[in-house]
Amino acid sequence: MPPAKAPDNPPDSPLFPASGPVAPEDRRALRARLLARRASLPDRATADAHIAEALAELLERLAVHCVGFYWPIQQEYDARAVVTRWLGGMPGRRAALPVVSAPATPLDFHLWTPDTPMREGRYGIPVPDGTEAASPDALIIPCVGFSADKFRLGYGGGFYDRTLAAMSPRPVAIGIGFEACRVPLEAAAHDLPMAWIVTETGTI
């Protein structure tokens, strides 16, 4: 399946201010616009299929053993099918989902399979019920927006930045986004770049 063509985003569009990169203090308004854009993307099924293909190829190339990923909310790309196939590709592979123990703290990760019982976690997001903790060597991270130099715009809670900063060794950070949400961002002091970004046009 050939990669999708990147959409045109003119430099003077609301998502790409003519004044240059979006400063950290201006991110709330940008985040709202990007969430609205993501919710109205055309032909999501095709875009999602391209992301799935690129993500599956990247996971095999990286040869990681435990993948942390996310339960999809707010029109995020749903990585569960790709992770499920990856789990079945080789013995010993493990996957884990994040659990928020408290605001402003790093995420915990607990093992997940498609058969894992789930319960409602903080913010109403499902989390594994009673599985053991895990330390992923790769994290698949949702992006509300992202920049060409692989900095990520999230929901503003800082959970993934704290998590990446706290984990040693640091896992491979794989951001998942859509080309329509690629924006110039001015990195804040606490921001950590992704090692990879996966979109419907391929990997960065």
PDB file of C-alpha atoms in Angstrom:
ATOM      1  CA  MET A   1       0.000   0.000   0.000  1.00  0.00           C
ATOM      2  CA  PRO A   2       1.675   3.279  -1.066  1.00  0.00           C
ATOM      3  CA  PRO A   3       1.950   5.960   1.621  1.00  0.00           C
ATOM      4  CA  ALA A   4      -0.636   8.702   1.585  1.00  0.00           C
ATOM      5  CA  LYS A   5       0.277  12.125   0.278  1.00  0.00           C
ATOM      6  CA  ALA A   6       0.920  14.709   2.961  1.00  0.00           C
ATOM      7  CA  PRO A   7      -1.873  17.317   3.046  1.00  0.00           C
ATOM      8  CA  ASP A   8      -1.115  20.886   2.131  1.00  0.00           C
ATOM      9  CA  ASN A   9      -1.025  23.247   5.109  1.00  0.00           C
ATOM     10  CA  PRO A  10      -0.301  26.800   3.908  1.00  0.00           C
ATOM     11  CA  PRO A  11       2.142  28.735   6.107  1.00  0.00           C
ATOM     12  CA  ASP A  12      -0.469  31.387   6.910  1.00  0.00           C
ATOM     13  CA  SER A  13      -3.156  28.901   7.993  1.00  0.00           C
ATOM     14  CA  PRO A  14      -4.456  29.018  11.607  1.00  0.00           C
ATOM     15  CA  LEU A  15      -2.401  25.902  12.371  1.00  0.00           C
ATOM     16  CA  PHE A  16       0.800  27.435  11.040  1.00  0.00           C
ATOM     17  CA  PRO A  17       1.054  31.002  12.340  1.00  0.00           C
ATOM     18  CA  ALA A  18       3.035  33.273  10.019  1.00  0.00           C
ATOM     19  CA  SER A  19       5.071  34.477  12.992  1.00  0.00           C
ATOM     20  CA  GLY A  20       6.867  31.123  13.288  1.00  0.00           C
ATOM     21  CA  PRO A  21       6.959  28.273  15.816  1.00  0.00           C
ATOM     22  CA  VAL A  22       4.228  28.102  18.433  1.00  0.00           C
ATOM     23  CA  ALA A  23       5.576  29.113  21.845  1.00  0.00           C
ATOM     24  CA  PRO A  24       4.769  26.942  24.883  1.00  0.00           C
ATOM     25  CA  GLU A  25       2.361  29.531  26.312  1.00  0.00           C
ATOM     26  CA  ASP A  26       0.281  29.499  23.092  1.00  0.00           C
ATOM     27  CA  ARG A  27      -0.256  25.748  23.023  1.00  0.00           C
ATOM     28  CA  ARG A  28      -3.708  25.587  24.597  1.00  0.00           C
ATOM     29  CA  ALA A  29      -5.401  27.281  21.635  1.00  0.00           C
ATOM     30  CA  LEU A  30      -3.328  25.296  19.154  1.00  0.00           C
ATOM     31  CA  ARG A  31      -4.205  22.057  20.925  1.00  0.00           C
ATOM     32  CA  ALA A  32      -7.919  22.801  20.603  1.00  0.00           C
ATOM     33  CA  ARG A  33      -7.577  23.503  16.873  1.00  0.00           C
ATOM     34  CA  LEU A  34      -5.568  20.354  16.277  1.00  0.00           C
ATOM     35  CA  LEU A  35      -8.041  18.174  18.171  1.00  0.00           C
ATOM     36  CA  ALA A  36     -10.856  19.603  16.054  1.00  0.00           C
ATOM     37  CA  ARG A  37      -8.868  18.974  12.894  1.00  0.00           C
ATOM     38  CA  ARG A  38      -8.079  15.393  13.902  1.00  0.00           C
ATOM     39  CA  ALA A  39     -11.751  14.751  14.623  1.00  0.00           C
ATOM     40  CA  SER A  40     -12.711  15.839  11.097  1.00  0.00           C
ATOM     41  CA  LEU A  41      -9.954  14.223   9.031  1.00  0.00           C
ATOM     42  CA  PRO A  42     -11.290  12.709   5.793  1.00  0.00           C
ATOM     43  CA  ASP A  43     -10.814   9.033   4.953  1.00  0.00           C
ATOM     44  CA  ARG A  44      -9.519   8.034   8.372  1.00  0.00           C
ATOM     45  CA  ALA A  45      -9.717   4.345   7.485  1.00  0.00           C
ATOM     46  CA  THR A  46      -7.081   4.759   4.771  1.00  0.00           C
ATOM     47  CA  ALA A  47      -4.872   6.945   6.961  1.00  0.00           C
ATOM     48  CA  ASP A  48      -5.113   4.456   9.822  1.00  0.00           C
ATOM     49  CA  ALA A  49      -4.209   1.570   7.512  1.00  0.00           C
ATOM     50  CA  HIS A  50      -1.062   3.398   6.374  1.00  0.00           C
ATOM     51  CA  ILE A  51      -0.089   4.129   9.983  1.00  0.00           C
ATOM     52  CA  ALA A  52      -0.625   0.477  10.901  1.00  0.00           C
ATOM     53  CA  GLU A  53       1.649  -0.685   8.093  1.00  0.00           C
ATOM     54  CA  ALA A  54       4.418   1.771   8.984  1.00  0.00           C
ATOM     55  CA  LEU A  55       4.167   1.086  12.726  1.00  0.00           C
ATOM     56  CA  ALA A  56       4.265  -2.692  12.295  1.00  0.00           C
ATOM     57  CA  GLU A  57       7.358  -2.419  10.101  1.00  0.00           C
ATOM     58  CA  LEU A  58       9.076  -0.105  12.591  1.00  0.00           C
ATOM     59  CA  LEU A  59       8.410  -2.393  15.561  1.00  0.00           C
ATOM     60  CA  GLU A  60       9.956  -5.328  13.717  1.00  0.00           C
ATOM     61  CA  ARG A  61      12.963  -3.235  12.716  1.00  0.00           C
ATOM     62  CA  LEU A  62      13.593  -2.048  16.279  1.00  0.00           C
ATOM     63  CA  ALA A  63      13.533  -5.582  17.723  1.00  0.00           C
ATOM     64  CA  VAL A  64      12.106  -4.443  21.061  1.00  0.00           C
ATOM     65  CA  HIS A  65      10.777  -6.874  23.678  1.00  0.00           C
ATOM     66  CA  CYS A  66       8.158  -4.947  25.671  1.00  0.00           C
ATOM     67  CA  VAL A  67       6.012  -2.260  24.028  1.00  0.00           C
ATOM     68  CA  GLY A  68       4.091   0.275  26.062  1.00  0.00           C
ATOM     69  CA  PHE A  69       1.227   1.872  24.171  1.00  0.00           C
ATOM     70  CA  TYR A  70      -2.045   3.679  24.906  1.00  0.00           C
ATOM     71  CA  TRP A  71      -5.782   3.081  25.027  1.00  0.00           C
ATOM     72  CA  PRO A  72      -7.197   5.338  22.267  1.00  0.00           C
ATOM     73  CA  ILE A  73      -9.329   8.365  23.166  1.00  0.00           C
ATOM     74  CA  GLN A  74     -10.477  11.476  21.284  1.00  0.00           C
ATOM     75  CA  GLN A  75     -10.054  10.093  17.770  1.00  0.00           C
ATOM     76  CA  GLU A  76      -6.477   8.905  18.359  1.00  0.00           C
ATOM     77  CA  TYR A  77      -5.071   6.191  16.134  1.00  0.00           C
ATOM     78  CA  ASP A  78      -5.925   2.805  17.666  1.00  0.00           C
ATOM     79  CA  ALA A  79      -2.725   0.716  17.885  1.00  0.00           C
ATOM     80  CA  ARG A  80      -4.294  -2.338  19.559  1.00  0.00           C
ATOM     81  CA  ALA A  81      -4.520  -4.437  16.390  1.00  0.00           C
ATOM     82  CA  VAL A  82      -0.882  -3.772  15.452  1.00  0.00           C
ATOM     83  CA  VAL A  83       0.302  -4.535  18.984  1.00  0.00           C
ATOM     84  CA  THR A  84      -1.779  -7.724  19.062  1.00  0.00           C
ATOM     85  CA  ARG A  85      -0.191  -8.973  15.828  1.00  0.00           C
ATOM     86  CA  TRP A  86       3.259  -7.980  17.096  1.00  0.00           C
ATOM     87  CA  LEU A  87       2.689  -9.976  20.299  1.00  0.00           C
ATOM     88  CA  GLY A  88       1.949 -13.089  18.263  1.00  0.00           C
ATOM     89  CA  GLY A  89       4.963 -12.720  16.006  1.00  0.00           C
ATOM     90  CA  MET A  90       7.596 -14.112  18.365  1.00  0.00           C
ATOM     91  CA  PRO A  91       7.680 -15.796  21.809  1.00  0.00           C
ATOM     92  CA  GLY A  92       8.559 -13.619  24.775  1.00  0.00           C
ATOM     93  CA  ARG A  93       7.102 -10.378  23.507  1.00  0.00           C
ATOM     94  CA  ARG A  94       5.064  -8.337  25.986  1.00  0.00           C
ATOM     95  CA  ALA A  95       2.842  -5.271  25.811  1.00  0.00           C
ATOM     96  CA  ALA A  96       1.727  -2.861  28.519  1.00  0.00           C
ATOM     97  CA  LEU A  97      -0.714  -0.003  29.005  1.00  0.00           C
ATOM     98  CA  PRO A  98      -0.134   3.122  31.111  1.00  0.00           C
ATOM     99  CA  VAL A  99      -1.761   3.686  34.489  1.00  0.00           C
ATOM    100  CA  VAL A 100      -1.953   7.163  36.040  1.00  0.00           C
ATOM    101  CA  SER A 101      -1.247   6.811  39.750  1.00  0.00           C
ATOM    102  CA  ALA A 102      -1.485  10.554  40.506  1.00  0.00           C
ATOM    103  CA  PRO A 103      -1.365  13.871  38.650  1.00  0.00           C
ATOM    104  CA  ALA A 104       2.082  15.276  37.806  1.00  0.00           C
ATOM    105  CA  THR A 105       3.833  11.913  38.214  1.00  0.00           C
ATOM    106  CA  PRO A 106       5.398   9.469  35.738  1.00  0.00           C
ATOM    107  CA  LEU A 107       3.127   6.813  34.285  1.00  0.00           C
ATOM    108  CA  ASP A 108       3.169   3.240  35.526  1.00  0.00           C
ATOM    109  CA  PHE A 109       2.817   0.428  32.970  1.00  0.00           C
ATOM    110  CA  HIS A 110       0.999  -2.859  33.475  1.00  0.00           C
ATOM    111  CA  LEU A 111       0.968  -5.882  31.196  1.00  0.00           C
ATOM    112  CA  TRP A 112      -1.796  -6.185  28.591  1.00  0.00           C
ATOM    113  CA  THR A 113      -3.020  -8.814  26.151  1.00  0.00           C
ATOM    114  CA  PRO A 114      -6.278  -8.773  24.163  1.00  0.00           C
ATOM    115  CA  ASP A 115      -7.762 -11.011  26.888  1.00  0.00           C
ATOM    116  CA  THR A 116      -6.729  -8.833  29.846  1.00  0.00           C
ATOM    117  CA  PRO A 117      -9.646  -7.747  32.082  1.00  0.00           C
ATOM    118  CA  MET A 118      -9.912  -3.954  32.143  1.00  0.00           C
ATOM    119  CA  ARG A 119     -11.192  -1.472  34.699  1.00  0.00           C
ATOM    120  CA  GLU A 120     -11.843   2.257  34.569  1.00  0.00           C
ATOM    121  CA  GLY A 121      -8.757   4.232  35.521  1.00  0.00           C
ATOM    122  CA  ARG A 122      -8.154   7.891  36.259  1.00  0.00           C
ATOM    123  CA  TYR A 123      -9.786  10.244  33.718  1.00  0.00           C
ATOM    124  CA  GLY A 124     -12.107   7.396  32.714  1.00  0.00           C
ATOM    125  CA  ILE A 125      -9.488   5.636  30.563  1.00  0.00           C
ATOM    126  CA  PRO A 126      -9.492   1.804  30.734  1.00  0.00           C
ATOM    127  CA  VAL A 127      -6.443   0.218  32.399  1.00  0.00           C
ATOM    128  CA  PRO A 128      -5.412  -3.424  32.994  1.00  0.00           C
ATOM    129  CA  ASP A 129      -7.059  -4.923  36.052  1.00  0.00           C
ATOM    130  CA  GLY A 130      -4.591  -6.697  38.322  1.00  0.00           C
ATOM    131  CA  THR A 131      -1.736  -7.445  35.917  1.00  0.00           C
ATOM    132  CA  GLU A 132       1.904  -7.099  36.920  1.00  0.00           C
ATOM    133  CA  ALA A 133       3.976  -3.987  36.357  1.00  0.00           C
ATOM    134  CA  ALA A 134       6.273  -3.784  33.326  1.00  0.00           C
ATOM    135  CA  SER A 135       9.174  -1.641  32.100  1.00  0.00           C
ATOM    136  CA  PRO A 136       8.739  -1.148  28.352  1.00  0.00           C
ATOM    137  CA  ASP A 137      11.783  -0.691  26.126  1.00  0.00           C
ATOM    138  CA  ALA A 138       9.622   1.169  23.585  1.00  0.00           C
ATOM    139  CA  LEU A 139       6.670   3.507  24.076  1.00  0.00           C
ATOM    140  CA  ILE A 140       4.041   4.231  21.422  1.00  0.00           C
ATOM    141  CA  ILE A 141       2.818   7.723  22.304  1.00  0.00           C
ATOM    142  CA  PRO A 142      -0.167   9.617  20.858  1.00  0.00           C
ATOM    143  CA  CYS A 143       0.499  13.076  19.437  1.00  0.00           C
ATOM    144  CA  VAL A 144      -2.108  15.838  19.270  1.00  0.00           C
ATOM    145  CA  GLY A 145       0.484  17.578  17.110  1.00  0.00           C
ATOM    146  CA  PHE A 146       4.161  17.226  16.302  1.00  0.00           C
ATOM    147  CA  SER A 147       6.986  19.173  14.692  1.00  0.00           C
ATOM    148  CA  ALA A 148       9.400  18.259  11.920  1.00  0.00           C
ATOM    149  CA  ASP A 149      12.151  17.858  14.530  1.00  0.00           C
ATOM    150  CA  LYS A 150       9.997  15.273  16.366  1.00  0.00           C
ATOM    151  CA  PHE A 151       8.810  17.311  19.334  1.00  0.00           C
ATOM    152  CA  ARG A 152       5.334  16.339  20.440  1.00  0.00           C
ATOM    153  CA  LEU A 153       2.295  18.316  21.507  1.00  0.00           C
ATOM    154  CA  GLY A 154       0.154  16.293  23.910  1.00  0.00           C
ATOM    155  CA  TYR A 155      -2.820  17.085  26.107  1.00  0.00           C
ATOM    156  CA  GLY A 156      -0.848  19.294  28.485  1.00  0.00           C
ATOM    157  CA  GLY A 157      -0.480  16.993  31.496  1.00  0.00           C
ATOM    158  CA  GLY A 158       3.204  16.283  30.933  1.00  0.00           C
ATOM    159  CA  PHE A 159       2.826  12.578  31.749  1.00  0.00           C
ATOM    160  CA  TYR A 160       4.957  11.236  28.920  1.00  0.00           C
ATOM    161  CA  ASP A 161       7.726  13.822  29.372  1.00  0.00           C
ATOM    162  CA  ARG A 162       7.975  12.887  33.067  1.00  0.00           C
ATOM    163  CA  THR A 163       7.840   9.193  32.215  1.00  0.00           C
ATOM    164  CA  LEU A 164      10.597   9.359  29.605  1.00  0.00           C
ATOM    165  CA  ALA A 165      12.775  11.465  31.901  1.00  0.00           C
ATOM    166  CA  ALA A 166      12.305   9.025  34.804  1.00  0.00           C
ATOM    167  CA  MET A 167      12.859   5.726  33.002  1.00  0.00           C
ATOM    168  CA  SER A 168      16.390   4.302  32.831  1.00  0.00           C
ATOM    169  CA  PRO A 169      17.328   3.137  30.339  1.00  0.00           C
ATOM    170  CA  ARG A 170      15.053   5.488  28.411  1.00  0.00           C
ATOM    171  CA  PRO A 171      12.670   3.592  26.116  1.00  0.00           C
ATOM    172  CA  VAL A 172      12.473   4.266  22.388  1.00  0.00           C
ATOM    173  CA  ALA A 173       9.773   6.925  22.020  1.00  0.00           C
ATOM    174  CA  ILE A 174       7.508   6.432  18.984  1.00  0.00           C
ATOM    175  CA  GLY A 175       5.034   9.258  18.421  1.00  0.00           C
ATOM    176  CA  ILE A 176       1.847   8.571  16.428  1.00  0.00           C
ATOM    177  CA  GLY A 177       0.207  11.452  14.572  1.00  0.00           C
ATOM    178  CA  PHE A 178      -1.399  12.655  11.375  1.00  0.00           C
ATOM    179  CA  GLU A 179       0.283  14.838   8.769  1.00  0.00           C
ATOM    180  CA  ALA A 180      -2.517  17.407   9.044  1.00  0.00           C
ATOM    181  CA  CYS A 181      -1.348  17.965  12.639  1.00  0.00           C
ATOM    182  CA  ARG A 182       2.321  18.580  11.852  1.00  0.00           C
ATOM    183  CA  VAL A 183       3.118  22.078  13.201  1.00  0.00           C
ATOM    184  CA  PRO A 184       6.190  24.170  14.012  1.00  0.00           C
ATOM    185  CA  LEU A 185       6.676  24.000  17.782  1.00  0.00           C
ATOM    186  CA  GLU A 186       9.052  25.860  20.049  1.00  0.00           C
ATOM    187  CA  ALA A 187      10.235  23.222  22.510  1.00  0.00           C
ATOM    188  CA  ALA A 188       9.725  23.933  26.199  1.00  0.00           C
ATOM    189  CA  ALA A 189      12.520  23.216  28.669  1.00  0.00           C
ATOM    190  CA  HIS A 190      10.920  19.939  29.777  1.00  0.00           C
ATOM    191  CA  ASP A 191      10.064  18.692  26.266  1.00  0.00           C
ATOM    192  CA  LEU A 192      11.806  15.555  25.037  1.00  0.00           C
ATOM    193  CA  PRO A 193      11.844  14.706  21.319  1.00  0.00           C
ATOM    194  CA  MET A 194      10.475  11.449  20.003  1.00  0.00           C
ATOM    195  CA  ALA A 195      12.964   9.020  18.492  1.00  0.00           C
ATOM    196  CA  TRP A 196      10.437   8.303  15.722  1.00  0.00           C
ATOM    197  CA  ILE A 197       7.195   9.798  14.454  1.00  0.00           C
ATOM    198  CA  VAL A 198       4.789   7.566  12.515  1.00  0.00           C
ATOM    199  CA  THR A 199       2.117   9.124  10.292  1.00  0.00           C
ATOM    200  CA  GLU A 200       0.050   8.028   7.336  1.00  0.00           C
ATOM    201  CA  THR A 201       2.951   9.003   5.050  1.00  0.00           C
ATOM    202  CA  GLY A 202       5.533   6.830   6.799  1.00  0.00           C
ATOM    203  CA  THR A 203       8.167   7.227   9.523  1.00  0.00           C
ATOM    204  CA  ILE A 204      10.285  10.201  10.530  1.00  0.00           C
TER     205      ILE A 204
END
